[in-house]
């Protein structure tokens, strides 16, 4: 084997080891959140989701999929929604952008996705690429009917003309809730900030869950990390249990 190839392979191996080491150091320094799945809510979906969250990470097999850098807000830190809004009200933070969307006539609503099939499809195909990746076929192929599980909520943002321009699905899994889908048309009106701020504020009002989750910081692109941060999400090391 040529010397150059040996050197390249050695450097690649050393870089991978360094990346694994940095990931390990990052993991042990994160605050811990104990997230409990309650099986009674929906035994089949809860068990399936628990397995998905705790399977080995596709790149770093020594950690679980949604463990290191889980993007969470500890809702118990906030006495009420106003306390949360106060935390994110600064210019260019989530509350600031959400207020701008409200001032421009956008409204947060609960939706039955079957009432907005055409609008949801239009949102799904409004961009060919998101987060640097082509849109998955499950989004580009039009869904003619949606099933709704009882522990899922579906929220939307209507524009001033009453057209759905953003939507999100939020599941209650136990002592935490998690966003599973979230898409909107691309504009600079703050519609996605309004969508999440209102959904999170409602969870604070209800005081039924301690945490809300928006996937992970680990592996997210810089823009998405910033979006999560300005809405109050922080990276945690999640410890999951199934009860």
mmCIF file with all atom_site columns, C-alpha atoms in Angstrom, residues 24-213:
data_model
loop_
_atom_site.group_PDB
_atom_site.id
_atom_site.type_symbol
_atom_site.label_atom_id
_atom_site.label_alt_id
_atom_site.label_comp_id
_atom_site.label_asym_id
_atom_site.label_entity_id
_atom_site.label_seq_id
_atom_site.pdbx_PDB_ins_code
_atom_site.Cartn_x
_atom_site.Cartn_y
_atom_site.Cartn_z
_atom_site.occupancy
_atom_site.B_iso_or_equiv
_atom_site.pdbx_formal_charge
_atom_site.auth_seq_id
_atom_site.auth_comp_id
_atom_site.auth_asym_id
_atom_site.auth_atom_id
_atom_site.pdbx_PDB_model_num
ATOM 1   C CA . UNK A 1 24  ? -17.829 11.763 25.162 1.00 0.00 ? 24  UNK A CA 1
ATOM 2   C CA . UNK A 1 25  ? -16.507 14.858 26.951 1.00 0.00 ? 25  UNK A CA 1
ATOM 3   C CA . UNK A 1 26  ? -19.467 16.889 25.741 1.00 0.00 ? 26  UNK A CA 1
ATOM 4   C CA . UNK A 1 27  ? -21.883 14.216 26.970 1.00 0.00 ? 27  UNK A CA 1
ATOM 5   C CA . UNK A 1 28  ? -20.563 13.930 30.518 1.00 0.00 ? 28  UNK A CA 1
ATOM 6   C CA . UNK A 1 29  ? -20.592 17.711 30.989 1.00 0.00 ? 29  UNK A CA 1
ATOM 7   C CA . UNK A 1 30  ? -24.229 18.221 29.993 1.00 0.00 ? 30  UNK A CA 1
ATOM 8   C CA . UNK A 1 31  ? -26.998 18.595 32.587 1.00 0.00 ? 31  UNK A CA 1
ATOM 9   C CA . UNK A 1 32  ? -29.091 15.433 32.928 1.00 0.00 ? 32  UNK A CA 1
ATOM 10  C CA . UNK A 1 33  ? -32.820 15.255 32.223 1.00 0.00 ? 33  UNK A CA 1
ATOM 11  C CA . UNK A 1 34  ? -34.764 12.167 33.279 1.00 0.00 ? 34  UNK A CA 1
ATOM 12  C CA . UNK A 1 35  ? -37.427 11.607 30.625 1.00 0.00 ? 35  UNK A CA 1
ATOM 13  C CA . UNK A 1 36  ? -40.083 9.012  31.376 1.00 0.00 ? 36  UNK A CA 1
ATOM 14  C CA . UNK A 1 37  ? -42.319 7.375  28.771 1.00 0.00 ? 37  UNK A CA 1
ATOM 15  C CA . UNK A 1 38  ? -45.727 6.374  30.183 1.00 0.00 ? 38  UNK A CA 1
ATOM 16  C CA . UNK A 1 39  ? -46.786 3.220  28.361 1.00 0.00 ? 39  UNK A CA 1
ATOM 17  C CA . UNK A 1 40  ? -50.450 3.475  29.378 1.00 0.00 ? 40  UNK A CA 1
ATOM 18  C CA . UNK A 1 41  ? -50.903 6.546  27.150 1.00 0.00 ? 41  UNK A CA 1
ATOM 19  C CA . UNK A 1 42  ? -50.705 4.437  23.982 1.00 0.00 ? 42  UNK A CA 1
ATOM 20  C CA . UNK A 1 43  ? -48.844 1.138  24.474 1.00 0.00 ? 43  UNK A CA 1
ATOM 21  C CA . UNK A 1 44  ? -47.917 0.500  20.833 1.00 0.00 ? 44  UNK A CA 1
ATOM 22  C CA . UNK A 1 45  ? -46.770 4.006  19.904 1.00 0.00 ? 45  UNK A CA 1
ATOM 23  C CA . UNK A 1 46  ? -45.048 4.643  23.224 1.00 0.00 ? 46  UNK A CA 1
ATOM 24  C CA . UNK A 1 47  ? -43.011 1.430  23.005 1.00 0.00 ? 47  UNK A CA 1
ATOM 25  C CA . UNK A 1 48  ? -42.120 2.140  19.359 1.00 0.00 ? 48  UNK A CA 1
ATOM 26  C CA . UNK A 1 49  ? -41.022 5.691  20.142 1.00 0.00 ? 49  UNK A CA 1
ATOM 27  C CA . UNK A 1 50  ? -39.057 4.585  23.210 1.00 0.00 ? 50  UNK A CA 1
ATOM 28  C CA . UNK A 1 51  ? -37.108 2.119  21.059 1.00 0.00 ? 51  UNK A CA 1
ATOM 29  C CA . UNK A 1 52  ? -36.462 4.811  18.439 1.00 0.00 ? 52  UNK A CA 1
ATOM 30  C CA . UNK A 1 53  ? -35.159 7.260  21.046 1.00 0.00 ? 53  UNK A CA 1
ATOM 31  C CA . UNK A 1 54  ? -32.892 4.725  22.753 1.00 0.00 ? 54  UNK A CA 1
ATOM 32  C CA . UNK A 1 55  ? -31.436 2.776  19.802 1.00 0.00 ? 55  UNK A CA 1
ATOM 33  C CA . UNK A 1 56  ? -27.714 3.205  19.066 1.00 0.00 ? 56  UNK A CA 1
ATOM 34  C CA . UNK A 1 57  ? -26.810 6.443  17.301 1.00 0.00 ? 57  UNK A CA 1
ATOM 35  C CA . UNK A 1 58  ? -26.219 5.801  13.563 1.00 0.00 ? 58  UNK A CA 1
ATOM 36  C CA . UNK A 1 59  ? -22.759 7.432  13.641 1.00 0.00 ? 59  UNK A CA 1
ATOM 37  C CA . UNK A 1 60  ? -21.644 7.083  17.267 1.00 0.00 ? 60  UNK A CA 1
ATOM 38  C CA . UNK A 1 61  ? -22.659 3.569  18.275 1.00 0.00 ? 61  UNK A CA 1
ATOM 39  C CA . UNK A 1 62  ? -21.557 4.022  21.889 1.00 0.00 ? 62  UNK A CA 1
ATOM 40  C CA . UNK A 1 63  ? -24.363 6.521  22.603 1.00 0.00 ? 63  UNK A CA 1
ATOM 41  C CA . UNK A 1 64  ? -28.126 6.365  22.172 1.00 0.00 ? 64  UNK A CA 1
ATOM 42  C CA . UNK A 1 65  ? -29.922 8.155  19.344 1.00 0.00 ? 65  UNK A CA 1
ATOM 43  C CA . UNK A 1 66  ? -31.560 11.041 21.228 1.00 0.00 ? 66  UNK A CA 1
ATOM 44  C CA . UNK A 1 67  ? -29.436 11.130 24.353 1.00 0.00 ? 67  UNK A CA 1
ATOM 45  C CA . UNK A 1 68  ? -26.490 13.488 23.914 1.00 0.00 ? 68  UNK A CA 1
ATOM 46  C CA . UNK A 1 69  ? -27.483 17.081 23.290 1.00 0.00 ? 69  UNK A CA 1
ATOM 47  C CA . UNK A 1 70  ? -31.240 16.520 23.524 1.00 0.00 ? 70  UNK A CA 1
ATOM 48  C CA . UNK A 1 71  ? -32.839 19.922 22.864 1.00 0.00 ? 71  UNK A CA 1
ATOM 49  C CA . UNK A 1 72  ? -35.064 20.520 25.885 1.00 0.00 ? 72  UNK A CA 1
ATOM 50  C CA . UNK A 1 73  ? -36.792 23.261 27.829 1.00 0.00 ? 73  UNK A CA 1
ATOM 51  C CA . UNK A 1 74  ? -37.354 22.580 31.507 1.00 0.00 ? 74  UNK A CA 1
ATOM 52  C CA . UNK A 1 75  ? -40.848 24.018 31.788 1.00 0.00 ? 75  UNK A CA 1
ATOM 53  C CA . UNK A 1 76  ? -40.815 23.804 35.590 1.00 0.00 ? 76  UNK A CA 1
ATOM 54  C CA . UNK A 1 77  ? -38.443 26.790 35.588 1.00 0.00 ? 77  UNK A CA 1
ATOM 55  C CA . UNK A 1 78  ? -41.329 29.047 34.573 1.00 0.00 ? 78  UNK A CA 1
ATOM 56  C CA . UNK A 1 79  ? -44.153 29.968 36.925 1.00 0.00 ? 79  UNK A CA 1
ATOM 57  C CA . UNK A 1 80  ? -46.342 30.904 33.967 1.00 0.00 ? 80  UNK A CA 1
ATOM 58  C CA . UNK A 1 81  ? -46.180 31.687 30.275 1.00 0.00 ? 81  UNK A CA 1
ATOM 59  C CA . UNK A 1 82  ? -45.289 35.297 30.973 1.00 0.00 ? 82  UNK A CA 1
ATOM 60  C CA . UNK A 1 83  ? -42.101 34.198 32.717 1.00 0.00 ? 83  UNK A CA 1
ATOM 61  C CA . UNK A 1 84  ? -41.154 32.190 29.626 1.00 0.00 ? 84  UNK A CA 1
ATOM 62  C CA . UNK A 1 85  ? -41.948 35.084 27.290 1.00 0.00 ? 85  UNK A CA 1
ATOM 63  C CA . UNK A 1 86  ? -39.856 37.380 29.467 1.00 0.00 ? 86  UNK A CA 1
ATOM 64  C CA . UNK A 1 87  ? -36.921 35.006 29.038 1.00 0.00 ? 87  UNK A CA 1
ATOM 65  C CA . UNK A 1 88  ? -37.081 35.108 25.215 1.00 0.00 ? 88  UNK A CA 1
ATOM 66  C CA . UNK A 1 89  ? -38.240 38.679 24.601 1.00 0.00 ? 89  UNK A CA 1
ATOM 67  C CA . UNK A 1 90  ? -34.895 40.249 23.650 1.00 0.00 ? 90  UNK A CA 1
ATOM 68  C CA . UNK A 1 91  ? -34.368 41.484 20.113 1.00 0.00 ? 91  UNK A CA 1
ATOM 69  C CA . UNK A 1 92  ? -33.767 38.619 17.681 1.00 0.00 ? 92  UNK A CA 1
ATOM 70  C CA . UNK A 1 93  ? -34.941 36.063 20.242 1.00 0.00 ? 93  UNK A CA 1
ATOM 71  C CA . UNK A 1 94  ? -37.990 33.847 19.844 1.00 0.00 ? 94  UNK A CA 1
ATOM 72  C CA . UNK A 1 95  ? -40.482 36.113 21.606 1.00 0.00 ? 95  UNK A CA 1
ATOM 73  C CA . UNK A 1 96  ? -39.402 39.097 19.526 1.00 0.00 ? 96  UNK A CA 1
ATOM 74  C CA . UNK A 1 97  ? -39.991 37.227 16.258 1.00 0.00 ? 97  UNK A CA 1
ATOM 75  C CA . UNK A 1 98  ? -43.282 35.745 17.479 1.00 0.00 ? 98  UNK A CA 1
ATOM 76  C CA . UNK A 1 99  ? -44.571 39.225 18.355 1.00 0.00 ? 99  UNK A CA 1
ATOM 77  C CA . UNK A 1 100 ? -43.640 40.432 14.877 1.00 0.00 ? 100 UNK A CA 1
ATOM 78  C CA . UNK A 1 101 ? -45.681 37.603 13.341 1.00 0.00 ? 101 UNK A CA 1
ATOM 79  C CA . UNK A 1 102 ? -48.705 38.493 15.484 1.00 0.00 ? 102 UNK A CA 1
ATOM 80  C CA . UNK A 1 103 ? -48.418 42.148 14.491 1.00 0.00 ? 103 UNK A CA 1
ATOM 81  C CA . UNK A 1 104 ? -48.476 41.099 10.849 1.00 0.00 ? 104 UNK A CA 1
ATOM 82  C CA . UNK A 1 105 ? -51.777 39.279 11.283 1.00 0.00 ? 105 UNK A CA 1
ATOM 83  C CA . UNK A 1 106 ? -50.699 35.659 11.710 1.00 0.00 ? 106 UNK A CA 1
ATOM 84  C CA . UNK A 1 107 ? -52.704 33.482 14.107 1.00 0.00 ? 107 UNK A CA 1
ATOM 85  C CA . UNK A 1 108 ? -51.926 30.323 16.085 1.00 0.00 ? 108 UNK A CA 1
ATOM 86  C CA . UNK A 1 109 ? -54.641 27.645 16.007 1.00 0.00 ? 109 UNK A CA 1
ATOM 87  C CA . UNK A 1 110 ? -55.240 23.974 16.752 1.00 0.00 ? 110 UNK A CA 1
ATOM 88  C CA . UNK A 1 111 ? -55.869 22.070 13.548 1.00 0.00 ? 111 UNK A CA 1
ATOM 89  C CA . UNK A 1 112 ? -57.339 18.855 12.252 1.00 0.00 ? 112 UNK A CA 1
ATOM 90  C CA . UNK A 1 113 ? -54.830 18.112 9.508  1.00 0.00 ? 113 UNK A CA 1
ATOM 91  C CA . UNK A 1 114 ? -57.561 16.591 7.359  1.00 0.00 ? 114 UNK A CA 1
ATOM 92  C CA . UNK A 1 115 ? -59.106 20.055 7.052  1.00 0.00 ? 115 UNK A CA 1
ATOM 93  C CA . UNK A 1 116 ? -55.865 21.407 5.553  1.00 0.00 ? 116 UNK A CA 1
ATOM 94  C CA . UNK A 1 117 ? -54.613 18.648 3.255  1.00 0.00 ? 117 UNK A CA 1
ATOM 95  C CA . UNK A 1 118 ? -53.945 20.972 0.312  1.00 0.00 ? 118 UNK A CA 1
ATOM 96  C CA . UNK A 1 119 ? -52.261 23.631 2.449  1.00 0.00 ? 119 UNK A CA 1
ATOM 97  C CA . UNK A 1 120 ? -50.057 21.050 4.183  1.00 0.00 ? 120 UNK A CA 1
ATOM 98  C CA . UNK A 1 121 ? -48.972 19.615 0.839  1.00 0.00 ? 121 UNK A CA 1
ATOM 99  C CA . UNK A 1 122 ? -48.214 23.117 -0.448 1.00 0.00 ? 122 UNK A CA 1
ATOM 100 C CA . UNK A 1 123 ? -46.018 23.738 2.611  1.00 0.00 ? 123 UNK A CA 1
ATOM 101 C CA . UNK A 1 124 ? -44.270 20.389 2.211  1.00 0.00 ? 124 UNK A CA 1
ATOM 102 C CA . UNK A 1 125 ? -43.288 21.030 -1.417 1.00 0.00 ? 125 UNK A CA 1
ATOM 103 C CA . UNK A 1 126 ? -42.553 24.757 -1.040 1.00 0.00 ? 126 UNK A CA 1
ATOM 104 C CA . UNK A 1 127 ? -38.823 23.994 -0.822 1.00 0.00 ? 127 UNK A CA 1
ATOM 105 C CA . UNK A 1 128 ? -36.823 21.251 -2.523 1.00 0.00 ? 128 UNK A CA 1
ATOM 106 C CA . UNK A 1 129 ? -34.157 21.295 0.210  1.00 0.00 ? 129 UNK A CA 1
ATOM 107 C CA . UNK A 1 130 ? -34.330 21.808 3.976  1.00 0.00 ? 130 UNK A CA 1
ATOM 108 C CA . UNK A 1 131 ? -31.372 21.751 6.358  1.00 0.00 ? 131 UNK A CA 1
ATOM 109 C CA . UNK A 1 132 ? -29.114 20.951 3.421  1.00 0.00 ? 132 UNK A CA 1
ATOM 110 C CA . UNK A 1 133 ? -31.011 17.800 2.441  1.00 0.00 ? 133 UNK A CA 1
ATOM 111 C CA . UNK A 1 134 ? -33.595 16.986 -0.241 1.00 0.00 ? 134 UNK A CA 1
ATOM 112 C CA . UNK A 1 135 ? -37.125 16.663 1.074  1.00 0.00 ? 135 UNK A CA 1
ATOM 113 C CA . UNK A 1 136 ? -38.047 13.080 1.943  1.00 0.00 ? 136 UNK A CA 1
ATOM 114 C CA . UNK A 1 137 ? -40.650 11.339 -0.202 1.00 0.00 ? 137 UNK A CA 1
ATOM 115 C CA . UNK A 1 138 ? -43.055 11.115 2.745  1.00 0.00 ? 138 UNK A CA 1
ATOM 116 C CA . UNK A 1 139 ? -43.340 14.909 2.471  1.00 0.00 ? 139 UNK A CA 1
ATOM 117 C CA . UNK A 1 140 ? -43.310 15.345 -1.304 1.00 0.00 ? 140 UNK A CA 1
ATOM 118 C CA . UNK A 1 141 ? -46.020 12.741 -1.917 1.00 0.00 ? 141 UNK A CA 1
ATOM 119 C CA . UNK A 1 142 ? -49.424 14.165 -1.069 1.00 0.00 ? 142 UNK A CA 1
ATOM 120 C CA . UNK A 1 143 ? -51.193 12.546 1.869  1.00 0.00 ? 143 UNK A CA 1
ATOM 121 C CA . UNK A 1 144 ? -54.918 12.275 1.220  1.00 0.00 ? 144 UNK A CA 1
ATOM 122 C CA . UNK A 1 145 ? -55.902 11.441 4.809  1.00 0.00 ? 145 UNK A CA 1
ATOM 123 C CA . UNK A 1 146 ? -54.153 11.757 8.169  1.00 0.00 ? 146 UNK A CA 1
ATOM 124 C CA . UNK A 1 147 ? -54.529 9.501  11.182 1.00 0.00 ? 147 UNK A CA 1
ATOM 125 C CA . UNK A 1 148 ? -54.468 11.154 14.585 1.00 0.00 ? 148 UNK A CA 1
ATOM 126 C CA . UNK A 1 149 ? -53.257 9.439  17.736 1.00 0.00 ? 149 UNK A CA 1
ATOM 127 C CA . UNK A 1 150 ? -54.946 10.612 20.937 1.00 0.00 ? 150 UNK A CA 1
ATOM 128 C CA . UNK A 1 151 ? -51.712 11.806 22.589 1.00 0.00 ? 151 UNK A CA 1
ATOM 129 C CA . UNK A 1 152 ? -50.787 14.024 19.623 1.00 0.00 ? 152 UNK A CA 1
ATOM 130 C CA . UNK A 1 153 ? -51.680 17.677 19.174 1.00 0.00 ? 153 UNK A CA 1
ATOM 131 C CA . UNK A 1 154 ? -51.538 19.431 15.841 1.00 0.00 ? 154 UNK A CA 1
ATOM 132 C CA . UNK A 1 155 ? -51.013 23.182 15.697 1.00 0.00 ? 155 UNK A CA 1
ATOM 133 C CA . UNK A 1 156 ? -50.912 25.625 12.820 1.00 0.00 ? 156 UNK A CA 1
ATOM 134 C CA . UNK A 1 157 ? -50.326 29.223 11.814 1.00 0.00 ? 157 UNK A CA 1
ATOM 135 C CA . UNK A 1 158 ? -52.823 31.001 9.588  1.00 0.00 ? 158 UNK A CA 1
ATOM 136 C CA . UNK A 1 159 ? -51.844 34.008 7.509  1.00 0.00 ? 159 UNK A CA 1
ATOM 137 C CA . UNK A 1 160 ? -54.088 37.113 7.418  1.00 0.00 ? 160 UNK A CA 1
ATOM 138 C CA . UNK A 1 161 ? -56.092 35.538 4.557  1.00 0.00 ? 161 UNK A CA 1
ATOM 139 C CA . UNK A 1 162 ? -56.752 32.348 6.564  1.00 0.00 ? 162 UNK A CA 1
ATOM 140 C CA . UNK A 1 163 ? -54.316 30.107 4.688  1.00 0.00 ? 163 UNK A CA 1
ATOM 141 C CA . UNK A 1 164 ? -52.266 27.604 6.659  1.00 0.00 ? 164 UNK A CA 1
ATOM 142 C CA . UNK A 1 165 ? -48.589 28.552 6.302  1.00 0.00 ? 165 UNK A CA 1
ATOM 143 C CA . UNK A 1 166 ? -46.973 26.449 9.059  1.00 0.00 ? 166 UNK A CA 1
ATOM 144 C CA . UNK A 1 167 ? -47.843 23.386 11.111 1.00 0.00 ? 167 UNK A CA 1
ATOM 145 C CA . UNK A 1 168 ? -46.400 21.274 13.910 1.00 0.00 ? 168 UNK A CA 1
ATOM 146 C CA . UNK A 1 169 ? -47.210 17.978 15.609 1.00 0.00 ? 169 UNK A CA 1
ATOM 147 C CA . UNK A 1 170 ? -46.574 17.638 19.331 1.00 0.00 ? 170 UNK A CA 1
ATOM 148 C CA . UNK A 1 171 ? -46.810 14.363 21.262 1.00 0.00 ? 171 UNK A CA 1
ATOM 149 C CA . UNK A 1 172 ? -47.263 13.903 25.000 1.00 0.00 ? 172 UNK A CA 1
ATOM 150 C CA . UNK A 1 173 ? -45.158 10.879 25.976 1.00 0.00 ? 173 UNK A CA 1
ATOM 151 C CA . UNK A 1 174 ? -45.085 11.021 29.782 1.00 0.00 ? 174 UNK A CA 1
ATOM 152 C CA . UNK A 1 175 ? -43.302 13.654 31.819 1.00 0.00 ? 175 UNK A CA 1
ATOM 153 C CA . UNK A 1 176 ? -42.246 15.276 28.564 1.00 0.00 ? 176 UNK A CA 1
ATOM 154 C CA . UNK A 1 177 ? -43.685 16.376 25.238 1.00 0.00 ? 177 UNK A CA 1
ATOM 155 C CA . UNK A 1 178 ? -41.821 16.283 21.923 1.00 0.00 ? 178 UNK A CA 1
ATOM 156 C CA . UNK A 1 179 ? -42.267 17.925 18.560 1.00 0.00 ? 179 UNK A CA 1
ATOM 157 C CA . UNK A 1 180 ? -42.301 15.283 15.829 1.00 0.00 ? 180 UNK A CA 1
ATOM 158 C CA . UNK A 1 181 ? -43.033 17.313 12.700 1.00 0.00 ? 181 UNK A CA 1
ATOM 159 C CA . UNK A 1 182 ? -42.657 21.002 12.022 1.00 0.00 ? 182 UNK A CA 1
ATOM 160 C CA . UNK A 1 183 ? -42.713 22.771 8.673  1.00 0.00 ? 183 UNK A CA 1
ATOM 161 C CA . UNK A 1 184 ? -43.637 26.154 7.253  1.00 0.00 ? 184 UNK A CA 1
ATOM 162 C CA . UNK A 1 185 ? -43.236 28.287 4.209  1.00 0.00 ? 185 UNK A CA 1
ATOM 163 C CA . UNK A 1 186 ? -40.024 30.290 4.186  1.00 0.00 ? 186 UNK A CA 1
ATOM 164 C CA . UNK A 1 187 ? -40.467 33.969 4.914  1.00 0.00 ? 187 UNK A CA 1
ATOM 165 C CA . UNK A 1 188 ? -39.097 36.463 7.380  1.00 0.00 ? 188 UNK A CA 1
ATOM 166 C CA . UNK A 1 189 ? -42.316 37.095 9.297  1.00 0.00 ? 189 UNK A CA 1
ATOM 167 C CA . UNK A 1 190 ? -41.505 34.954 12.355 1.00 0.00 ? 190 UNK A CA 1
ATOM 168 C CA . UNK A 1 191 ? -44.224 32.358 11.749 1.00 0.00 ? 191 UNK A CA 1
ATOM 169 C CA . UNK A 1 192 ? -42.196 29.384 13.026 1.00 0.00 ? 192 UNK A CA 1
ATOM 170 C CA . UNK A 1 193 ? -41.258 31.298 16.163 1.00 0.00 ? 193 UNK A CA 1
ATOM 171 C CA . UNK A 1 194 ? -44.923 32.102 16.793 1.00 0.00 ? 194 UNK A CA 1
ATOM 172 C CA . UNK A 1 195 ? -45.850 28.448 16.250 1.00 0.00 ? 195 UNK A CA 1
ATOM 173 C CA . UNK A 1 196 ? -43.419 27.142 18.848 1.00 0.00 ? 196 UNK A CA 1
ATOM 174 C CA . UNK A 1 197 ? -43.800 29.974 21.349 1.00 0.00 ? 197 UNK A CA 1
ATOM 175 C CA . UNK A 1 198 ? -47.566 29.443 21.532 1.00 0.00 ? 198 UNK A CA 1
ATOM 176 C CA . UNK A 1 199 ? -47.338 25.642 21.727 1.00 0.00 ? 199 UNK A CA 1
ATOM 177 C CA . UNK A 1 200 ? -44.720 25.844 24.487 1.00 0.00 ? 200 UNK A CA 1
ATOM 178 C CA . UNK A 1 201 ? -46.650 28.539 26.372 1.00 0.00 ? 201 UNK A CA 1
ATOM 179 C CA . UNK A 1 202 ? -49.720 26.303 26.422 1.00 0.00 ? 202 UNK A CA 1
ATOM 180 C CA . UNK A 1 203 ? -47.682 23.464 27.943 1.00 0.00 ? 203 UNK A CA 1
ATOM 181 C CA . UNK A 1 204 ? -46.516 25.861 30.660 1.00 0.00 ? 204 UNK A CA 1
ATOM 182 C CA . UNK A 1 205 ? -50.120 26.885 31.339 1.00 0.00 ? 205 UNK A CA 1
ATOM 183 C CA . UNK A 1 206 ? -51.243 23.243 31.646 1.00 0.00 ? 206 UNK A CA 1
ATOM 184 C CA . UNK A 1 207 ? -48.384 22.127 33.944 1.00 0.00 ? 207 UNK A CA 1
ATOM 185 C CA . UNK A 1 208 ? -48.791 18.484 32.876 1.00 0.00 ? 208 UNK A CA 1
ATOM 186 C CA . UNK A 1 209 ? -45.240 17.844 31.617 1.00 0.00 ? 209 UNK A CA 1
ATOM 187 C CA . UNK A 1 210 ? -41.854 18.978 32.904 1.00 0.00 ? 210 UNK A CA 1
ATOM 188 C CA . UNK A 1 211 ? -39.957 19.082 29.617 1.00 0.00 ? 211 UNK A CA 1
ATOM 189 C CA . UNK A 1 212 ? -40.586 19.829 25.973 1.00 0.00 ? 212 UNK A CA 1
ATOM 190 C CA . UNK A 1 213 ? -38.204 18.403 23.376 1.00 0.00 ? 213 UNK A CA 1
#
